[in-house]
Amino acid sequence: MIPDFLVTHSGGFHADELLSSVILTRLFPQARIMRSRAPDWITPGADRIIYDVGGAYDAAAQIFDHHQRGAPLREDGKPYSSFGLIWKHYGRAYLTARGVPEAHIDAVHASFDAGFVLPVDLMDNGVLSPSVAGPFAGLTLPVLLETLKPVFDEVDPEAENRGFHDALAIARSFVEAKISQSAAKFRAEGIVHQAIEDAGERRILELPMGMPFRPAIMKAGADHLLFVVHPREKDWCLTTIRRADEGFEVRADLPAAWAGLTDRDLEAACGVEGASFCHNGRFVAAAKTREAVLAMAELAVSEAISIGLGEMTA
């Protein structure tokens, strides 16, 4: 059944129904969004999907609310918002519509649910406060989306709907970008795994282009790797490998003597013709050619091993 209407509540809007609308409008672009609390609209019918309003959760009847007694919970007891319910039932179809390969659908669905949907669910239900973000509390996505609500003394009766649709466009951009990044990580995984096999016991991983590499390195258990090199548009990049998802500690820093140097100064410091840049933080460097960047990488490996970092990682 293809709905004619996507029904959510009128009045002030929140991240959960906005993000739900992103998913549903992609799947049903011909359907009209109706923002209402009128009984005639929030009663299930064959021509509509109702979400974040209506006082019931019944996927067969296409109503997805979470404000009622006995509201739905995840298997671990955490509450759903309308976004979590819509993602549960329509997320896989959305990913297919976005062109995610079938083999990656379940993994991308789970990853997006855990990293993007669940925090919105928890915040909408009052389980998680934006304050956990500290000074960035006002910059969390749910808070930013709600700043597009009209101010309290706005008298234009269409202001709420305009704000909703302005916020919807922004929410769509974030969802689509996050899904694209997640799908890209899974595409990159196969490339990185092949490069790991090709590298053997070498401490340097060479990739054909810049891409997310740490998740695949961790999954492969390639603890011996210390640095990654890959071409860029006009030069080559040498980068470190972070030890954990959080924080900035790396398996091995680039040599201290290179820090903050460029061009001739860096060539003199490392003895490699074509060396062009090393960040002062010693986590990324660049060279003009593949030969030069590999030579720099070998020097970085030698120094790391000489001070014991290589043995600590292996």
Short mmCIF file of C-alpha atoms in Angstrom, two decimals:
data_model
loop_
_atom_site.label_atom_id
_atom_site.label_comp_id
_atom_site.label_asym_id
_atom_site.label_seq_id
_atom_site.Cartn_x
_atom_site.Cartn_y
_atom_site.Cartn_z
CA MET A 1 0.00 0.00 0.00
CA ILE A 2 1.34 3.41 -1.00
CA PRO A 3 0.09 6.10 1.41
CA ASP A 4 -1.38 9.38 0.28
CA PHE A 5 -0.62 11.05 3.60
CA LEU A 6 2.17 11.07 6.19
CA VAL A 7 0.51 12.24 9.38
CA THR A 8 2.35 13.69 12.36
CA HIS A 9 1.36 16.17 15.03
CA SER A 10 0.93 19.89 14.61
CA GLY A 11 2.47 22.54 16.87
CA GLY A 12 6.06 22.51 18.07
CA PHE A 13 8.27 20.00 16.32
CA HIS A 14 11.10 17.79 17.55
CA ALA A 15 13.92 15.81 16.02
CA ASP A 16 12.13 12.45 16.13
CA GLU A 17 9.22 13.27 13.82
CA LEU A 18 11.46 15.40 11.59
CA LEU A 19 13.89 12.52 11.11
CA SER A 20 11.01 10.08 10.66
CA SER A 21 9.73 12.37 7.92
CA VAL A 22 13.11 12.20 6.18
CA ILE A 23 12.80 8.42 5.90
CA LEU A 24 9.15 8.35 4.89
CA THR A 25 9.28 11.14 2.32
CA ARG A 26 12.10 9.35 0.53
CA LEU A 27 10.08 6.15 0.35
CA PHE A 28 6.77 7.84 -0.44
CA PRO A 29 7.61 11.10 -2.25
CA GLN A 30 4.07 11.46 -3.57
CA ALA A 31 2.57 11.45 -0.05
CA ARG A 32 1.59 14.74 1.56
CA ILE A 33 2.76 15.55 5.07
CA MET A 34 -0.21 16.43 7.27
CA ARG A 35 0.58 18.02 10.64
CA SER A 36 -2.53 17.67 12.76
CA ARG A 37 -3.95 16.41 16.03
CA ALA A 38 -7.52 16.23 14.70
CA PRO A 39 -9.12 12.83 15.41
CA ASP A 40 -10.05 12.38 11.76
CA TRP A 41 -6.38 12.57 10.81
CA ILE A 42 -4.75 10.60 13.63
CA THR A 43 -7.07 7.63 13.28
CA PRO A 44 -5.45 4.79 11.27
CA GLY A 45 -6.58 4.33 7.70
CA ALA A 46 -5.43 2.62 4.54
CA ASP A 47 -4.32 5.91 2.99
CA ARG A 48 -1.88 7.05 5.69
CA ILE A 49 1.11 6.43 7.92
CA ILE A 50 0.78 8.07 11.35
CA TYR A 51 3.82 8.77 13.53
CA ASP A 52 4.62 10.54 16.80
CA VAL A 53 0.92 11.03 17.44
CA GLY A 54 -2.21 8.92 17.83
CA GLY A 55 -1.54 7.11 21.09
CA ALA A 56 -0.80 3.69 19.63
CA TYR A 57 1.91 1.55 18.11
CA ASP A 58 0.61 -0.91 15.54
CA ALA A 59 2.84 -1.52 12.56
CA ALA A 60 0.11 -3.42 10.70
CA ALA A 61 -2.19 -0.40 11.04
CA GLN A 62 0.72 1.93 10.18
CA ILE A 63 0.63 3.98 13.36
CA PHE A 64 3.88 4.62 15.24
CA ASP A 65 3.46 6.59 18.46
CA HIS A 66 5.47 6.24 21.68
CA HIS A 67 3.74 8.59 24.14
CA GLN A 68 1.09 6.16 25.41
CA ARG A 69 1.16 3.83 28.40
CA GLY A 70 2.87 0.59 27.46
CA ALA A 71 4.95 2.41 24.84
CA PRO A 72 7.32 0.15 22.86
CA LEU A 73 10.79 -0.63 24.17
CA ARG A 74 13.88 -2.06 22.54
CA GLU A 75 15.04 -5.53 23.51
CA ASP A 76 17.41 -3.97 26.06
CA GLY A 77 14.58 -1.96 27.63
CA LYS A 78 15.51 1.40 26.13
CA PRO A 79 12.56 3.41 24.81
CA TYR A 80 11.78 4.10 21.20
CA SER A 81 10.82 7.47 19.83
CA SER A 82 8.88 7.68 16.59
CA PHE A 83 12.21 7.84 14.76
CA GLY A 84 13.35 4.54 16.21
CA LEU A 85 10.04 2.89 15.28
CA ILE A 86 10.07 4.24 11.74
CA TRP A 87 13.71 3.20 11.32
CA LYS A 88 12.92 -0.28 12.65
CA HIS A 89 10.13 -0.83 10.13
CA TYR A 90 11.20 1.27 7.13
CA GLY A 91 14.96 1.72 7.53
CA ARG A 92 15.98 -1.21 5.37
CA ALA A 93 13.70 -0.10 2.55
CA TYR A 94 15.17 3.40 2.89
CA LEU A 95 18.71 2.03 2.56
CA THR A 96 17.71 0.08 -0.54
CA ALA A 97 16.23 3.25 -2.02
CA ARG A 98 19.51 5.03 -1.25
CA GLY A 99 21.41 2.42 -3.25
CA VAL A 100 23.13 0.59 -0.39
CA PRO A 101 24.14 -2.89 -1.64
CA GLU A 102 21.95 -5.69 -0.33
CA ALA A 103 24.94 -7.39 1.30
CA HIS A 104 25.51 -4.29 3.46
CA ILE A 105 21.90 -3.43 4.34
CA ASP A 106 21.77 -5.14 7.75
CA ALA A 107 25.17 -3.84 8.84
CA VAL A 108 24.47 -0.25 7.80
CA HIS A 109 21.00 -0.43 9.36
CA ALA A 110 22.44 -1.57 12.70
CA SER A 111 25.28 0.94 12.62
CA PHE A 112 22.98 3.88 11.90
CA ASP A 113 20.52 2.70 14.53
CA ALA A 114 23.18 2.53 17.25
CA GLY A 115 25.04 5.72 16.40
CA PHE A 116 22.33 8.06 15.15
CA VAL A 117 18.81 6.79 15.89
CA LEU A 118 19.25 5.58 19.46
CA PRO A 119 20.61 8.89 20.82
CA VAL A 120 17.60 10.69 19.32
CA ASP A 121 15.27 8.12 20.90
CA LEU A 122 16.88 8.54 24.31
CA MET A 123 16.91 12.32 24.18
CA ASP A 124 13.31 12.54 23.02
CA ASN A 125 12.20 10.33 25.90
CA GLY A 126 14.15 12.26 28.51
CA VAL A 127 16.54 9.38 29.20
CA LEU A 128 19.52 11.31 27.84
CA SER A 129 20.08 15.05 28.29
CA PRO A 130 21.92 17.26 25.80
CA SER A 131 23.95 18.37 28.82
CA VAL A 132 26.08 15.22 28.50
CA ALA A 133 27.70 17.01 25.56
CA GLY A 134 29.03 19.66 27.94
CA PRO A 135 29.76 22.96 26.19
CA PHE A 136 28.55 21.40 22.92
CA ALA A 137 25.06 20.74 24.33
CA GLY A 138 23.54 23.51 22.27
CA LEU A 139 25.13 22.12 19.12
CA THR A 140 23.64 18.63 19.24
CA LEU A 141 21.47 17.88 16.21
CA PRO A 142 18.13 17.63 18.09
CA VAL A 143 18.72 20.99 19.77
CA LEU A 144 19.82 22.67 16.54
CA LEU A 145 16.77 21.39 14.66
CA GLU A 146 14.48 22.77 17.34
CA THR A 147 16.06 26.23 17.08
CA LEU A 148 14.16 26.51 13.79
CA LYS A 149 10.86 26.63 15.66
CA PRO A 150 9.20 30.06 15.51
CA VAL A 151 9.61 32.27 18.56
CA PHE A 152 6.89 32.31 21.21
CA ASP A 153 5.22 35.54 20.05
CA GLU A 154 5.18 34.75 16.32
CA VAL A 155 1.66 35.48 15.08
CA ASP A 156 1.82 34.07 11.56
CA PRO A 157 -0.27 30.86 11.61
CA GLU A 158 1.98 29.31 8.95
CA ALA A 159 5.20 29.90 10.88
CA GLU A 160 5.19 26.43 12.49
CA ASN A 161 4.80 24.67 9.16
CA ARG A 162 7.48 26.79 7.52
CA GLY A 163 9.85 26.05 10.38
CA PHE A 164 9.06 22.35 10.16
CA HIS A 165 9.85 22.16 6.45
CA ASP A 166 13.00 24.28 6.82
CA ALA A 167 14.17 21.92 9.56
CA LEU A 168 13.17 18.89 7.48
CA ALA A 169 15.52 19.94 4.67
CA ILE A 170 18.41 20.26 7.13
CA ALA A 171 17.57 16.96 8.82
CA ARG A 172 17.51 15.27 5.42
CA SER A 173 21.01 16.50 4.64
CA PHE A 174 22.41 15.03 7.85
CA VAL A 175 20.65 11.67 7.47
CA GLU A 176 21.74 11.26 3.87
CA ALA A 177 25.32 12.27 4.63
CA LYS A 178 25.54 9.92 7.62
CA ILE A 179 24.13 7.02 5.62
CA SER A 180 26.54 7.73 2.76
CA GLN A 181 29.48 7.72 5.16
CA SER A 182 28.36 4.52 6.84
CA ALA A 183 27.87 2.75 3.52
CA ALA A 184 31.27 3.99 2.35
CA LYS A 185 32.95 2.44 5.40
CA PHE A 186 31.65 -0.97 4.41
CA ARG A 187 32.76 -0.47 0.79
CA ALA A 188 36.18 0.54 2.05
CA GLU A 189 36.45 -2.52 4.27
CA GLY A 190 36.95 -4.91 1.37
CA ILE A 191 39.61 -2.69 -0.19
CA VAL A 192 41.48 -2.33 3.09
CA HIS A 193 41.36 -6.05 3.82
CA GLN A 194 42.89 -6.80 0.43
CA ALA A 195 45.61 -4.22 1.03
CA ILE A 196 46.36 -5.83 4.40
CA GLU A 197 46.81 -9.19 2.70
CA ASP A 198 49.08 -7.59 0.09
CA ALA A 199 51.15 -5.90 2.80
CA GLY A 200 51.93 -9.15 4.60
CA GLU A 201 54.14 -8.46 7.61
CA ARG A 202 55.10 -4.96 6.47
CA ARG A 203 54.41 -2.16 8.95
CA ILE A 204 53.11 0.13 6.18
CA LEU A 205 49.68 -0.23 4.56
CA GLU A 206 49.38 1.21 1.06
CA LEU A 207 45.88 2.08 -0.13
CA PRO A 208 44.78 3.13 -3.64
CA MET A 209 43.06 6.27 -2.31
CA GLY A 210 42.06 7.96 0.90
CA MET A 211 39.31 6.04 2.72
CA PRO A 212 38.21 4.99 6.23
CA PHE A 213 40.78 2.36 7.23
CA ARG A 214 40.90 1.98 11.01
CA PRO A 215 37.72 -0.15 11.43
CA ALA A 216 38.96 -2.66 8.86
CA ILE A 217 42.45 -2.76 10.39
CA MET A 218 40.96 -3.49 13.80
CA LYS A 219 38.58 -6.10 12.41
CA ALA A 220 41.45 -7.84 10.63
CA GLY A 221 43.57 -7.85 13.78
CA ALA A 222 46.42 -6.22 11.86
CA ASP A 223 48.16 -5.00 15.00
CA HIS A 224 51.56 -4.90 13.31
CA LEU A 225 50.64 -1.96 11.06
CA LEU A 226 52.00 1.43 12.10
CA PHE A 227 51.36 3.78 9.17
CA VAL A 228 49.15 4.17 6.09
CA VAL A 229 50.05 5.78 2.77
CA HIS A 230 47.77 6.69 -0.12
CA PRO A 231 47.68 9.02 -3.11
CA ARG A 232 45.79 12.30 -3.08
CA GLU A 233 44.88 14.56 -5.99
CA LYS A 234 48.36 16.02 -6.45
CA ASP A 235 50.58 14.30 -3.87
CA TRP A 236 50.82 11.37 -1.44
CA CYS A 237 49.76 11.19 2.18
CA LEU A 238 51.42 9.42 5.12
CA THR A 239 49.21 9.06 8.17
CA THR A 240 49.29 7.43 11.58
CA ILE A 241 46.79 4.89 12.97
CA ARG A 242 44.81 5.80 16.08
CA ARG A 243 44.76 3.24 18.88
CA ALA A 244 41.10 3.80 19.78
CA ASP A 245 37.94 5.35 18.37
CA GLU A 246 38.07 8.00 21.07
CA GLY A 247 41.06 10.19 21.71
CA PHE A 248 44.12 10.94 19.64
CA GLU A 249 46.71 8.42 20.83
CA VAL A 250 48.31 6.70 17.86
CA ARG A 251 50.26 3.48 17.44
CA ALA A 252 53.35 5.48 16.51
CA ASP A 253 54.00 9.18 15.92
CA LEU A 254 55.90 10.50 12.99
CA PRO A 255 59.48 11.54 13.89
CA ALA A 256 59.76 14.54 16.18
CA ALA A 257 62.44 16.07 13.95
CA TRP A 258 59.87 16.48 11.17
CA ALA A 259 57.23 18.32 13.19
CA GLY A 260 55.93 21.48 11.53
CA LEU A 261 58.42 21.41 8.64
CA THR A 262 57.69 21.84 4.92
CA ASP A 263 59.49 21.48 1.60
CA ARG A 264 63.27 22.02 1.76
CA ASP A 265 63.37 22.15 5.53
CA LEU A 266 61.57 18.82 5.73
CA GLU A 267 63.72 17.30 2.98
CA ALA A 268 66.80 18.29 4.97
CA ALA A 269 65.39 16.89 8.19
CA CYS A 270 64.41 13.50 6.81
CA GLY A 271 66.80 13.16 3.88
CA VAL A 272 64.01 12.37 1.40
CA GLU A 273 63.75 14.36 -1.80
CA GLY A 274 60.11 15.25 -2.41
CA ALA A 275 59.05 15.38 1.25
CA SER A 276 56.71 18.36 1.41
CA PHE A 277 54.85 18.60 4.73
CA CYS A 278 54.61 17.25 8.27
CA HIS A 279 51.93 18.43 10.66
CA ASN A 280 53.21 19.84 13.92
CA GLY A 281 51.08 17.22 15.68
CA ARG A 282 53.08 14.48 13.87
CA PHE A 283 50.02 12.51 12.79
CA VAL A 284 50.08 13.26 9.05
CA ALA A 285 52.70 14.10 6.45
CA ALA A 286 52.88 14.46 2.69
CA ALA A 287 55.28 13.95 -0.19
CA LYS A 288 55.27 14.72 -3.88
CA THR A 289 55.70 11.13 -5.11
CA ARG A 290 54.93 7.57 -4.10
CA GLU A 291 58.63 6.80 -3.79
CA ALA A 292 59.16 9.73 -1.46
CA VAL A 293 56.20 8.95 0.80
CA LEU A 294 57.23 5.31 1.11
CA ALA A 295 60.76 6.36 2.00
CA MET A 296 59.36 8.65 4.70
CA ALA A 297 57.15 5.84 5.97
CA GLU A 298 60.10 3.45 6.23
CA LEU A 299 62.05 6.05 8.20
CA ALA A 300 59.08 6.55 10.53
CA VAL A 301 58.81 2.78 11.06
CA SER A 302 62.51 2.52 11.84
CA GLU A 303 62.33 5.27 14.44
CA ALA A 304 59.19 3.79 16.03
CA ILE A 305 60.84 0.39 16.33
CA SER A 306 64.04 1.91 17.68
CA ILE A 307 62.15 3.45 20.61
CA GLY A 308 60.07 0.34 21.20
CA LEU A 309 56.69 1.44 19.80
CA GLY A 310 56.67 -1.22 17.12
CA GLU A 311 57.12 -3.99 19.66
CA MET A 312 54.36 -2.52 21.86
CA THR A 313 51.90 -2.58 18.95
CA ALA A 314 52.77 -6.02 17.59
#
